[in-house]
Amino acid sequence: MLLALIWLPLVSFVMFRPALGAAGRYVLLPAAPAVIVMYVMALRRWRESRVALFGITLVSLWLLIAVTVPFLPLADPNKPLVPLLPPGTIRNGMLFLLGSDMRGRDMLSRTLWGCQRVLVWGITATSVAYVVGAGCGLLGGYLGGWWDEIVSFIGNVFLSFPVMVLFILVLNVLGQSGFNIIIAVTCSSAPIIMRIVRGLALDARSRDYIQAAQTRGEHPLWIMLVELLPNVRGPLIVDACLRLGYTTVAITTLTFLGLGLQPPDPDWGLMIKEAAPAALLWKYSYMLIVPALAVSSLILGFNFTADGLREMSQRD
Amino acid sequence: MGTLFIRRLIQMLLIMLVVSAMLFAIFDSDQFRKKVAVAELGGFGLATLSDDDYHAWLEKRGLNQPFPVRYVAWLDQIVHGDFGQSIEKDVAVSTLLEESLSNTAVLAFFVFLIMVPVSLTLGVLAGMKEGSSLDRVISFVAVFTTSIPQIATAALLTVILALGLKWVPTKSAMDDGWSFRALVLPLLTLLIYDIGYLVRMTRAAMTEVMASQYIRTALLKGLPYHRVILRHALRNALIVPVTLIFLELNGVLSQVVVVEVFFQYRGFGRMLFDAANFGDIQVLQAGTLVAVCVAVASQLLSDVAYVVVNPRVRFVR
């Protein structure tokens, strides 16, 4: 529920901004309290694991930035001002806390805006991959037989591609756009999710509660979605956190390669790409450091959350 | 063991067949054939290609035959090492592949040479005593290094080692001859992630073994600690890591794309990236096929290694 409150406004803001016009940013209003509520709830529930708390703090921080950045008093991230200012200079009555890049755009503003696209496409792509992967895994694991053979084989075919090679192939064949990134991420992640869900479903199939449902004469679809899926959610949530991290890496990397989301909107991968040829001197190295640290901190957040959750599930 | 191996082999061949058919079908579509036609007929773009010219070209190249016939002919070519001509660079794709793969092989060789001993040692040390301070330090660092994406590592390493300390060159294009110094940055970037990953896996396997009954028995009956570790624990703890080392080959093939593009190293990933950016579809097709081939072969190797190092599987089957 809360996730939907954060995610829907963000998606509509990032994907359909031109259609929304100037008033578009008010779509984000309900998301900010939702992030805070989610964070407080996580704080309460995960009090025992410091690692998970550290992780969720980083993630929530970036989420909060993503939903509030249009309201912050920042320079326009795409507007050229004064090029190549070192961090912390004041020029024309404006403070460039993180300096400006070689086209004169404010680095701080670009870094903060940059998290929006990554988070939106990352979360969307991971969710789609989960729906496809979990669906196939349930089919294979619960129904078994031919279903299992077919689904597993298709999964194995996709798994035999090195991930980046698969991404390049998919984006080259289908064209470069956000929606095709979702397809590419699904192709590479869904088989792995499928394997996990299939294993869990195989394990749960012989449990009493499933057999009770079968005896009641429930529809297989009902059993899979209502009885099986909620009972195997523990390991899946841990995996989802890790996978969000992987997807973020993938999206940033693709933008860096120039294969994913297109400029000029700010994006961490794009910032590294643009800075790489320019930052050949020590004094310009901040252009590389800032986006690199930003993307690392977000992924660190996802990974630590996953680690903490796993630790807690093992302790119980 | 024999039947298991043969079953896996058949499955892998099947996968290769499906993947090659998929690749062939994708690049056989009109969208891509027209690009090749334009390149070969010397036109100025898709708009200048008339339908008549296109069909005449199809006729001349024998592309009007039914799909299965062409597919088999294509497979036959590939088995004989003929991957066609690169549109962009006007050389045989096989020469390009050979050059770039050998460059990447050099990189991968050093990665494995350093990664295997370092990460197995660190993983075992960390897993030996779960919760010890050594374990906590190693685990934390490993989580940390696996969390930093490789573009970020590449950027930060460039800043520190090349711009700040000026120890190594920033780019690894190696225009004037091969040098190891230029290889350091891509190598380190790959290593930092891969070592972290393998350390985590080794540590997990080791802690599991150390918690088992037979290790406790060995310790309680008074065997010296180092002997328990070396003789009893290691054999079982290294089963999973050894198979993962082979699977890492798949991972490295994927990681080299970023690293080689960032450092401009002339390897396989760079070739694939260039091909994708310039629409050089023959290279893209051949490169993908080779990558899948290597990945599938590494999976097979990993299966074999699993059987070889795991007596339980070896004797039961």
XYZ file of C-alpha atoms in Angstrom:
633
model
C 0.000 0.000 0.000
C 2.602 2.486 1.138
C 4.907 1.385 -1.622
C 2.155 2.112 -4.115
C 1.711 5.581 -2.630
C 5.392 6.300 -3.200
C 5.771 4.520 -6.434
C 2.700 5.603 -8.411
C 3.325 9.349 -8.074
C 6.992 8.866 -8.885
C 6.249 6.806 -11.955
C 3.686 9.246 -13.215
C 6.040 12.132 -12.547
C 9.057 10.678 -14.291
C 7.417 8.860 -17.158
C 4.658 11.314 -18.042
C 6.078 14.682 -17.034
C 5.412 16.389 -20.379
C 1.743 15.405 -20.219
C 1.354 16.722 -16.688
C 2.759 20.161 -17.412
C 3.857 22.666 -14.839
C 1.557 21.437 -12.096
C 3.098 17.975 -12.475
C 5.190 18.157 -9.365
C 2.172 18.235 -7.086
C 1.575 14.598 -8.012
C 4.493 13.856 -5.731
C 2.912 15.421 -2.651
C 1.416 12.238 -1.130
C 4.655 10.335 -1.661
C 6.816 12.242 0.816
C 4.815 11.372 3.958
C 4.506 7.821 2.655
C 8.291 7.481 2.552
C 8.573 8.778 6.093
C 5.858 6.448 7.388
C 7.499 3.515 5.659
C 10.845 4.397 7.177
C 9.417 4.688 10.680
C 7.643 1.367 10.323
C 10.858 -0.267 9.157
C 12.704 1.300 12.092
C 10.241 -0.255 14.520
C 10.142 -3.684 12.967
C 13.829 -4.158 12.299
C 15.128 -2.694 15.526
C 17.253 -5.770 16.229
C 19.396 -5.570 13.099
C 21.706 -2.605 12.820
C 22.779 -3.626 9.321
C 19.206 -3.566 8.016
C 18.565 -0.211 9.663
C 21.657 1.271 8.067
C 20.556 -0.063 4.701
C 16.979 1.134 4.912
C 18.184 4.551 6.056
C 20.239 4.976 2.902
C 17.407 3.728 0.692
C 14.808 5.904 2.378
C 17.063 8.915 2.111
C 17.323 8.532 -1.640
C 13.602 7.814 -1.913
C 12.840 10.948 0.053
C 15.137 12.950 -2.206
C 13.466 11.448 -5.251
C 10.010 12.573 -4.160
C 10.968 15.986 -2.814
C 13.563 17.162 -5.301
C 11.156 19.252 -7.420
C 10.347 21.295 -4.309
C 13.922 21.874 -3.195
C 15.572 25.225 -3.898
C 17.981 23.894 -6.511
C 19.232 25.142 -9.837
C 17.675 23.634 -12.961
C 19.672 20.427 -13.512
C 19.729 20.891 -17.287
C 20.541 24.600 -17.436
C 24.128 25.589 -18.251
C 25.365 28.213 -15.786
C 29.101 28.570 -15.230
C 31.308 25.670 -16.378
C 33.924 23.824 -14.336
C 33.515 25.426 -10.949
C 35.201 23.508 -8.141
C 32.965 22.377 -5.267
C 31.992 25.016 -2.763
C 32.396 28.141 -4.879
C 29.948 31.011 -4.887
C 29.332 32.639 -8.256
C 26.624 35.093 -9.254
C 25.098 34.824 -5.819
C 24.656 31.070 -6.137
C 26.403 28.434 -4.091
C 27.763 25.498 -6.115
C 28.155 23.043 -3.255
C 29.424 20.212 -5.455
C 30.705 22.410 -8.245
C 29.480 22.383 -11.804
C 30.265 20.119 -14.747
C 31.953 21.082 -17.986
C 28.731 22.389 -19.445
C 28.144 24.458 -16.368
C 25.287 22.527 -14.869
C 25.019 22.364 -11.105
C 26.392 19.037 -9.886
C 24.390 18.937 -6.662
C 21.145 19.441 -8.473
C 22.038 16.856 -11.121
C 23.050 14.283 -8.522
C 19.840 14.696 -6.552
C 17.641 14.656 -9.649
C 19.590 11.677 -10.940
C 18.170 9.294 -8.380
C 14.634 9.669 -9.728
C 15.097 7.881 -12.999
C 17.182 5.093 -11.534
C 14.693 4.441 -8.743
C 11.609 4.594 -10.951
C 12.889 2.374 -13.737
C 14.721 0.110 -11.299
C 11.689 -0.561 -9.133
C 9.397 -0.955 -12.122
C 11.722 -3.323 -13.933
C 12.290 -5.419 -10.825
C 8.557 -5.679 -10.183
C 7.847 -6.792 -13.731
C 10.661 -9.337 -13.509
C 9.148 -10.588 -10.252
C 5.664 -11.001 -11.691
C 6.983 -12.932 -14.679
C 9.555 -14.942 -12.718
C 7.280 -15.818 -9.815
C 4.455 -16.754 -12.204
C 6.677 -19.106 -14.174
C 8.236 -20.513 -11.014
C 4.845 -21.266 -9.487
C 3.690 -22.930 -12.689
C 6.824 -25.060 -12.893
C 7.116 -25.877 -9.217
C 3.478 -26.503 -8.403
C 2.209 -28.138 -11.582
C 5.426 -30.002 -12.387
C 5.634 -32.305 -15.392
C 5.736 -30.714 -18.816
C 5.137 -27.236 -17.468
C 8.259 -27.589 -15.386
C 10.350 -28.889 -18.282
C 9.308 -26.114 -20.644
C 9.632 -23.264 -18.171
C 13.003 -24.491 -16.915
C 14.359 -24.867 -20.407
C 13.351 -21.363 -21.439
C 14.936 -20.078 -18.239
C 18.146 -21.962 -18.974
C 18.321 -20.481 -22.454
C 18.206 -16.957 -21.042
C 20.627 -17.814 -18.260
C 23.206 -18.989 -20.757
C 23.717 -15.389 -21.915
C 26.191 -13.234 -20.011
C 23.951 -10.498 -18.573
C 25.503 -7.520 -20.332
C 25.562 -9.345 -23.645
C 21.858 -10.072 -23.269
C 21.167 -6.408 -22.453
C 23.081 -5.179 -25.476
C 21.302 -7.662 -27.706
C 17.812 -6.856 -26.440
C 18.277 -3.089 -26.533
C 19.843 -3.239 -29.960
C 17.082 -5.356 -31.430
C 14.118 -3.643 -29.777
C 15.539 -0.133 -29.684
C 16.637 1.989 -26.754
C 13.938 3.097 -24.372
C 12.896 2.722 -20.783
C 10.289 0.124 -21.583
C 12.829 -1.999 -23.400
C 15.084 -1.792 -20.365
C 12.242 -3.360 -18.428
C 12.114 -6.160 -20.982
C 15.882 -6.637 -20.832
C 15.917 -6.747 -17.034
C 13.031 -9.198 -17.067
C 14.862 -11.462 -19.500
C 17.914 -11.596 -17.275
C 16.313 -11.594 -13.801
C 13.106 -13.559 -14.242
C 14.856 -16.928 -14.813
C 16.722 -16.592 -11.526
C 13.580 -15.555 -9.653
C 11.837 -18.452 -11.328
C 14.428 -20.894 -10.002
C 14.045 -19.606 -6.463
C 10.239 -19.661 -6.530
C 10.227 -23.072 -8.188
C 12.442 -24.505 -5.469
C 10.291 -23.005 -2.739
C 7.096 -24.215 -4.413
C 8.455 -27.729 -4.816
C 9.265 -27.729 -1.135
C 5.875 -26.383 -0.079
C 3.829 -28.576 -2.393
C 3.815 -31.537 -0.044
C 2.894 -29.481 3.035
C -0.376 -30.067 4.835
C -1.946 -26.701 4.113
C -1.588 -27.221 0.367
C -3.055 -30.703 0.567
C -5.899 -29.370 2.665
C -6.617 -26.798 -0.013
C -6.476 -29.457 -2.685
C -8.903 -31.620 -0.770
C -11.242 -28.651 -0.400
C -11.270 -28.604 -4.186
C -9.741 -25.175 -4.664
C -8.688 -24.091 -8.121
C -4.936 -24.606 -8.769
C -4.590 -20.906 -9.568
C -6.108 -19.990 -6.194
C -3.800 -22.409 -4.395
C -0.734 -21.020 -6.141
C -1.496 -17.364 -5.543
C -3.277 -17.360 -2.200
C -1.885 -20.389 -0.386
C 1.607 -20.880 -1.807
C 2.927 -17.454 -2.649
C 2.358 -15.732 0.717
C 4.017 -18.642 2.504
C 7.238 -18.426 0.546
C 7.565 -14.651 0.725
C 10.409 -14.526 3.282
C 13.319 -15.514 1.028
C 11.705 -13.615 -1.835
C 11.797 -10.289 -0.002
C 15.503 -10.715 0.697
C 16.107 -11.566 -2.933
C 14.011 -8.605 -4.055
C 16.245 -6.196 -2.122
C 19.352 -7.685 -3.694
C 17.744 -7.655 -7.096
C 16.781 -3.994 -6.776
C 20.479 -3.353 -6.263
C 21.429 -5.384 -9.333
C 18.823 -3.626 -11.441
C 20.084 -0.237 -10.302
C 23.589 -1.253 -11.306
C 22.299 -2.494 -14.641
C 20.394 0.693 -15.414
C 23.289 2.942 -14.419
C 25.669 0.837 -16.458
C 23.406 0.922 -19.485
C 23.116 4.699 -19.347
C 26.881 4.854 -18.996
C 27.204 2.776 -22.164
C 24.736 5.085 -23.875
C 22.348 2.205 -24.494
C 19.600 2.923 -22.028
C 17.732 6.046 -21.052
C 18.621 8.982 -23.225
C 20.069 12.362 -22.245
C 19.715 15.195 -21.318
C 17.860 14.398 -18.098
C 20.325 13.846 -15.271
C 21.297 10.316 -14.444
C 24.271 8.940 -12.539
C 25.445 6.663 -15.318
C 25.200 9.542 -17.751
C 27.141 11.811 -15.413
C 29.994 9.305 -15.207
C 29.904 8.880 -18.965
C 30.124 12.610 -19.587
C 32.796 13.136 -16.966
C 35.039 10.250 -18.037
C 36.691 11.974 -21.002
C 36.858 15.368 -19.245
C 38.140 14.337 -15.862
C 41.733 13.781 -16.831
C 43.026 16.185 -14.246
C 43.035 15.837 -10.497
C 41.163 19.099 -9.983
C 38.212 17.946 -12.094
C 37.975 14.546 -10.452
C 34.960 15.597 -8.372
C 32.880 15.101 -11.503
C 33.616 11.388 -11.334
C 33.572 10.994 -7.572
C 30.149 12.508 -6.905
C 27.990 10.288 -9.127
C 30.107 7.232 -8.302
C 29.526 7.730 -4.583
C 25.834 8.436 -5.121
C 25.147 5.229 -7.001
C 27.314 3.212 -4.621
C 25.448 4.498 -1.582
C 22.053 3.555 -3.010
C 23.193 0.038 -3.878
C 24.940 -0.290 -0.538
C 21.578 0.547 1.021
C 19.772 -2.207 -0.881
C 22.472 -4.776 -0.121
C 22.701 -3.993 3.569
C 18.920 -4.171 3.874
C 18.963 -7.584 2.221
C 21.807 -8.744 4.455
C 20.081 -7.609 7.611
C 16.792 -9.199 6.609
C 18.532 -12.482 5.894
C 20.297 -12.382 9.222
C 17.017 -11.758 11.039
C 15.222 -14.574 9.230
C 18.031 -16.956 10.165
C 17.860 -15.940 13.787
C 14.174 -16.748 14.191
C 28.897 -39.870 -13.463
C 29.067 -40.701 -17.162
C 25.326 -40.520 -17.715
C 25.053 -37.289 -15.754
C 27.760 -35.739 -17.867
C 26.161 -36.882 -21.115
C 22.754 -35.614 -20.053
C 24.196 -32.201 -19.275
C 26.103 -32.207 -22.540
C 22.936 -32.908 -24.524
C 21.091 -30.181 -22.678
C 23.864 -27.709 -23.431
C 23.914 -28.601 -27.112
C 20.161 -28.095 -27.186
C 20.552 -24.671 -25.598
C 23.236 -23.711 -28.087
C 20.981 -24.787 -30.955
C 18.057 -22.764 -29.642
C 20.204 -19.700 -28.989
C 21.816 -19.853 -32.423
C 18.401 -20.266 -34.077
C 17.128 -17.298 -32.060
C 20.083 -15.150 -33.058
C 19.757 -16.171 -36.652
C 16.051 -15.432 -36.696
C 16.545 -12.017 -35.063
C 19.222 -10.839 -37.454
C 17.456 -12.433 -40.378
C 14.513 -10.054 -40.112
C 13.970 -7.410 -42.798
C 14.930 -4.645 -40.404
C 18.495 -5.913 -40.137
C 18.859 -7.346 -43.637
C 18.069 -3.957 -45.112
C 20.927 -2.443 -43.118
C 23.335 -4.989 -44.540
C 21.960 -4.403 -48.017
C 22.525 -0.673 -47.722
C 26.058 -1.219 -46.509
C 26.928 -3.653 -49.277
C 25.252 -1.760 -52.101
C 26.881 1.462 -50.990
C 23.703 3.473 -50.437
C 23.346 6.475 -48.183
C 20.796 5.095 -45.768
C 17.619 3.133 -45.575
C 15.626 5.773 -47.463
C 17.693 5.393 -50.624
C 17.148 1.654 -50.825
C 14.459 0.867 -53.368
C 12.394 -2.273 -53.091
C 13.638 -3.574 -56.427
C 17.266 -3.183 -55.461
C 16.594 -4.905 -52.159
C 14.935 -7.885 -53.778
C 17.660 -8.159 -56.395
C 20.203 -8.149 -53.581
C 18.302 -10.844 -51.709
C 18.258 -12.907 -54.901
C 21.983 -12.463 -55.476
C 22.909 -13.418 -51.916
C 20.627 -16.439 -51.990
C 18.537 -15.044 -49.157
C 15.255 -15.999 -50.810
C 15.606 -19.618 -49.873
C 13.421 -21.017 -47.094
C 14.469 -20.311 -43.510
C 15.684 -23.802 -42.476
C 17.920 -24.113 -45.532
C 19.595 -20.796 -44.792
C 19.909 -21.576 -41.110
C 21.711 -24.835 -41.785
C 23.991 -23.146 -44.305
C 24.781 -20.450 -41.739
C 25.554 -23.032 -39.059
C 27.816 -24.799 -41.515
C 29.715 -21.569 -42.150
C 30.137 -20.928 -38.456
C 31.396 -24.395 -37.737
C 34.043 -23.732 -40.356
C 35.008 -20.508 -38.629
C 33.433 -18.136 -41.137
C 31.420 -15.455 -39.353
C 31.019 -13.155 -42.352
C 32.368 -9.648 -42.872
C 32.167 -6.721 -40.516
C 30.187 -3.940 -42.172
C 31.854 -1.144 -40.307
C 35.485 -2.182 -40.330
C 35.638 -4.181 -43.560
C 37.544 -7.128 -42.131
C 36.474 -10.692 -41.498
C 34.547 -10.978 -38.237
C 36.649 -13.965 -37.251
C 39.835 -11.839 -37.243
C 38.132 -9.213 -35.101
C 36.882 -11.880 -32.720
C 40.271 -13.510 -32.457
C 42.020 -10.256 -31.642
C 39.529 -9.018 -29.089
C 39.041 -12.389 -27.429
C 42.774 -12.843 -26.968
C 42.998 -9.400 -25.344
C 40.137 -10.223 -23.018
C 41.670 -13.616 -22.317
C 44.814 -11.879 -21.057
C 42.706 -9.758 -18.747
C 40.637 -12.725 -17.576
C 43.789 -14.782 -17.008
C 45.178 -12.245 -14.562
C 41.776 -11.872 -12.904
C 41.569 -15.583 -12.182
C 45.247 -15.861 -11.283
C 44.807 -13.338 -8.470
C 41.163 -13.891 -7.585
C 41.239 -17.619 -6.864
C 43.978 -17.867 -4.227
C 43.157 -14.550 -2.546
C 39.434 -15.038 -2.218
C 39.593 -18.699 -1.200
C 42.108 -17.872 1.532
C 40.156 -14.891 2.816
C 36.859 -16.780 2.663
C 38.243 -19.728 4.592
C 39.859 -17.461 7.186
C 36.587 -15.616 7.687
C 34.430 -18.728 7.798
C 36.737 -20.605 10.167
C 35.396 -18.856 13.209
C 32.008 -17.313 12.630
C 31.591 -14.028 14.453
C 35.270 -13.479 15.193
C 36.639 -10.022 14.588
C 38.559 -11.221 11.541
C 35.325 -12.651 10.153
C 33.450 -9.431 10.758
C 36.088 -7.283 9.082
C 36.373 -9.543 6.038
C 32.612 -9.927 5.666
C 31.985 -6.225 5.962
C 34.621 -5.368 3.391
C 33.262 -8.051 1.082
C 29.694 -6.720 1.276
C 31.086 -3.273 0.681
C 33.104 -4.153 -2.404
C 30.296 -6.158 -3.967
C 27.938 -3.246 -3.434
C 29.909 -0.754 -5.450
C 29.007 -1.044 -9.119
C 31.913 -1.411 -11.460
C 31.480 1.923 -13.166
C 31.787 3.555 -9.760
C 34.849 1.451 -8.893
C 36.376 2.311 -12.230
C 35.717 6.010 -11.697
C 37.048 6.055 -8.144
C 40.138 4.009 -8.985
C 40.915 6.327 -11.874
C 40.684 9.294 -9.572
C 42.832 7.771 -6.852
C 45.485 5.770 -8.689
C 45.756 7.584 -11.995
C 44.856 11.207 -11.277
C 45.866 11.495 -7.639
C 48.901 9.280 -7.263
C 49.771 9.158 -10.990
C 50.979 5.541 -10.697
C 49.193 4.189 -13.735
C 47.814 5.635 -16.982
C 44.123 6.543 -16.997
C 43.296 4.629 -20.161
C 44.272 1.165 -21.292
C 44.046 1.561 -25.058
C 47.716 0.514 -25.299
C 48.353 2.370 -28.526
C 52.109 2.094 -28.182
C 52.614 -1.511 -27.294
C 51.467 -3.757 -24.510
C 52.206 -2.722 -20.965
C 51.181 -4.222 -17.684
C 50.848 -0.834 -16.027
C 47.999 0.025 -18.341
C 46.301 -3.212 -17.381
C 46.274 -2.440 -13.669
C 43.118 -0.327 -13.539
C 40.776 -2.652 -15.464
C 42.251 -5.584 -13.579
C 41.677 -3.993 -10.172
C 38.151 -2.949 -11.106
C 37.234 -6.507 -12.016
C 39.056 -7.970 -9.025
C 37.481 -5.774 -6.365
C 34.012 -6.984 -7.223
C 34.820 -10.601 -8.030
C 36.983 -11.216 -4.972
C 34.259 -9.825 -2.719
C 31.691 -12.090 -4.277
C 33.804 -15.231 -4.081
C 34.878 -14.454 -0.505
C 31.243 -14.236 0.563
C 30.403 -17.537 -1.066
C 33.471 -19.293 0.366
C 32.753 -17.913 3.803
C 29.154 -19.142 3.675
C 30.255 -22.650 2.674
C 32.973 -22.702 5.321
C 30.733 -21.594 8.190
C 28.227 -24.263 7.239
C 30.892 -26.957 7.337
C 32.355 -25.683 10.602
C 28.946 -25.979 12.255
C 28.557 -29.615 11.254
C 28.745 -32.590 13.582
C 31.867 -34.224 12.191
C 33.988 -31.114 12.681
C 32.842 -30.872 16.271
C 33.690 -34.526 16.763
C 37.136 -34.051 15.278
C 37.796 -31.061 17.534
C 36.445 -32.779 20.636
C 38.543 -35.876 20.148
C 41.542 -33.589 20.435
C 42.853 -33.172 16.914
C 44.921 -30.042 16.442
C 42.906 -27.134 15.052
C 44.941 -26.561 11.886
C 44.670 -30.236 11.051
C 40.908 -30.224 11.390
C 40.710 -27.250 9.093
C 43.157 -28.505 6.474
C 42.201 -32.166 6.420
C 38.533 -32.260 7.361
C 36.873 -28.951 6.702
C 38.512 -27.676 3.531
C 37.587 -30.606 1.319
C 33.910 -30.059 1.914
C 33.959 -26.300 2.162
C 35.615 -25.798 -1.199
C 33.079 -27.764 -3.249
C 30.763 -24.851 -3.906
C 33.468 -22.192 -4.422
C 35.279 -24.377 -6.958
C 32.152 -24.702 -9.081
C 31.498 -20.982 -8.720
C 34.972 -20.162 -10.023
C 34.033 -21.678 -13.347
C 30.710 -19.863 -13.389
C 32.601 -16.608 -12.812
C 33.763 -16.872 -16.404
C 30.203 -16.012 -17.398
C 30.218 -13.060 -15.031
C 33.566 -11.775 -16.269
C 32.341 -11.841 -19.863
C 29.521 -9.579 -18.800
C 31.636 -7.288 -16.634
C 34.313 -6.693 -19.254
C 31.836 -4.690 -21.317
C 31.760 -1.864 -18.780
C 35.371 -2.092 -17.748
C 36.779 -2.259 -21.251
C 34.593 0.565 -22.469
C 35.550 2.729 -19.517
C 39.269 2.133 -19.874
C 39.189 1.817 -23.660
C 40.839 -1.585 -23.546
C 40.577 -3.350 -26.905
C 38.839 -6.485 -25.826
C 35.726 -8.498 -26.391
C 33.376 -6.253 -24.435
C 34.596 -3.160 -26.241
C 34.097 -4.888 -29.588
C 30.553 -5.852 -28.673
C 29.806 -2.329 -27.497
C 31.169 -0.769 -30.670
C 29.202 -3.227 -32.759
C 26.016 -2.374 -30.889
C 26.572 1.364 -31.241
C 27.412 1.317 -34.937
C 24.850 -1.291 -35.899
C 27.526 -3.718 -37.010
C 25.176 -6.647 -36.844
C 27.493 -9.377 -38.126
C 29.911 -8.652 -35.293
C 27.088 -8.410 -32.775
C 25.651 -11.720 -33.878
C 28.965 -13.540 -33.869
C 30.031 -11.954 -30.588
C 26.829 -12.937 -28.838
C 27.105 -16.464 -30.147
C 30.683 -16.770 -28.928
C 29.777 -15.297 -25.538
C 26.937 -17.772 -25.082
C 29.203 -20.575 -26.217
C 31.836 -19.680 -23.626
C 29.184 -19.281 -20.939
C 27.600 -22.642 -21.698
C 30.988 -24.330 -21.790
C 31.833 -22.809 -18.405
C 28.588 -24.162 -16.992
C 29.505 -27.608 -18.244
C 32.994 -27.289 -16.754
C 31.479 -26.221 -13.466
C 29.255 -29.309 -13.462
C 32.234 -31.538 -14.162
C 34.228 -29.847 -11.415
C 31.352 -30.383 -9.007
C 31.367 -34.094 -9.706
C 35.143 -34.317 -9.482
C 35.490 -32.562 -6.137
C 32.368 -33.954 -4.527
C 32.823 -37.627 -3.628
C 29.160 -37.980 -2.698
C 27.999 -37.380 -6.252
C 30.902 -39.281 -7.727
C 30.203 -42.521 -5.961
C 26.429 -42.490 -5.863
C 25.873 -42.019 -9.568
